[in-house]
Amino acid sequence: MEKRIGTITILLRDREAAQSVNQLLSEHAGIILCRQGLPFHDRPVAVISLIVEGTVNDINALTGQLGRLQGVECKAVVTRNN
């Protein structure tokens, strides 16, 4: 299956989920090219953005697992097949 480049945006509404999110990101480190986090100190929310390269199945697997975590919202955008 062809590899694609994409982005994943993760919104943590519950800081207690951070450990689970970091565990999943470590398990999928092979597709993560770049990670940037932005904690909001005056609000109970944090944003993590990822640049990824992998198959659609790899990217969807990570996004799906993140999205099932309590207090986490996640969206992915992937390049089209050329």
Short mmCIF file of C-alpha atoms in Angstrom, two decimals:
data_model
loop_
_atom_site.label_atom_id
_atom_site.label_comp_id
_atom_site.label_asym_id
_atom_site.label_seq_id
_atom_site.Cartn_x
_atom_site.Cartn_y
_atom_site.Cartn_z
CA MET A 1 0.00 0.00 0.00
CA GLU A 2 1.24 3.48 -0.92
CA LYS A 3 2.51 5.84 1.78
CA ARG A 4 0.93 9.25 2.07
CA ILE A 5 1.71 12.43 3.96
CA GLY A 6 -0.86 13.86 6.31
CA THR A 7 -1.58 15.83 9.43
CA ILE A 8 -3.33 14.78 12.61
CA THR A 9 -4.70 17.33 15.04
CA ILE A 10 -5.38 16.16 18.58
CA LEU A 11 -7.43 18.21 21.04
CA LEU A 12 -7.08 17.16 24.66
CA ARG A 13 -10.04 18.35 26.69
CA ASP A 14 -8.98 16.24 29.66
CA ARG A 15 -5.33 16.50 30.73
CA GLU A 16 -5.69 13.10 32.42
CA ALA A 17 -5.68 11.59 28.90
CA ALA A 18 -2.16 12.89 28.18
CA GLN A 19 -0.44 9.71 29.38
CA SER A 20 -2.62 7.51 27.15
CA VAL A 21 -2.08 9.84 24.19
CA ASN A 22 1.71 9.78 24.68
CA GLN A 23 1.66 5.97 24.92
CA LEU A 24 -0.21 5.68 21.59
CA LEU A 25 2.11 8.18 19.91
CA SER A 26 5.12 6.17 21.09
CA GLU A 27 3.59 2.98 19.69
CA HIS A 28 3.09 4.68 16.31
CA ALA A 29 6.39 6.62 16.30
CA GLY A 30 7.36 5.04 12.98
CA ILE A 31 4.87 7.18 11.04
CA ILE A 32 5.33 10.44 12.98
CA LEU A 33 7.67 12.91 11.27
CA CYS A 34 6.99 15.93 13.46
CA ARG A 35 5.11 16.68 16.68
CA GLN A 36 4.16 20.06 18.12
CA GLY A 37 2.26 20.62 21.33
CA LEU A 38 0.56 23.73 22.64
CA PRO A 39 -0.74 23.70 26.22
CA PHE A 40 -3.21 26.40 27.16
CA HIS A 41 -2.32 27.28 30.75
CA ASP A 42 -5.43 29.39 31.30
CA ARG A 43 -7.82 26.75 29.91
CA PRO A 44 -8.26 23.04 30.51
CA VAL A 45 -7.24 22.15 26.96
CA ALA A 46 -4.11 21.32 24.95
CA VAL A 47 -3.49 20.87 21.22
CA ILE A 48 -1.02 18.48 19.61
CA SER A 49 -0.37 18.58 15.87
CA LEU A 50 1.43 15.81 14.03
CA ILE A 51 2.86 15.49 10.55
CA VAL A 52 2.76 11.84 9.54
CA GLU A 53 3.81 9.63 6.65
CA GLY A 54 2.34 6.17 6.32
CA THR A 55 -0.31 4.11 4.65
CA VAL A 56 -3.91 5.19 5.00
CA ASN A 57 -4.43 2.16 7.24
CA ASP A 58 -1.54 3.21 9.51
CA ILE A 59 -2.77 6.79 9.81
CA ASN A 60 -6.39 5.73 10.36
CA ALA A 61 -5.32 3.21 13.01
CA LEU A 62 -3.60 5.92 15.03
CA THR A 63 -6.43 8.41 14.55
CA GLY A 64 -9.07 5.85 15.51
CA GLN A 65 -7.26 4.78 18.67
CA LEU A 66 -6.77 8.41 19.73
CA GLY A 67 -10.39 9.29 19.02
CA ARG A 68 -11.64 6.50 21.29
CA LEU A 69 -9.88 7.95 24.32
CA GLN A 70 -12.07 9.79 26.82
CA GLY A 71 -11.50 13.55 26.63
CA VAL A 72 -9.70 13.44 23.26
CA GLU A 73 -10.87 14.71 19.86
CA CYS A 74 -8.85 13.88 16.77
CA LYS A 75 -8.98 14.65 13.03
CA ALA A 76 -6.71 13.64 10.17
CA VAL A 77 -6.12 15.07 6.70
CA VAL A 78 -4.25 12.90 4.19
CA THR A 79 -2.92 13.69 0.73
CA ARG A 80 -4.84 12.23 -2.20
CA ASN A 81 -3.59 9.20 -4.07
CA ASN A 82 -1.53 10.35 -7.07
#
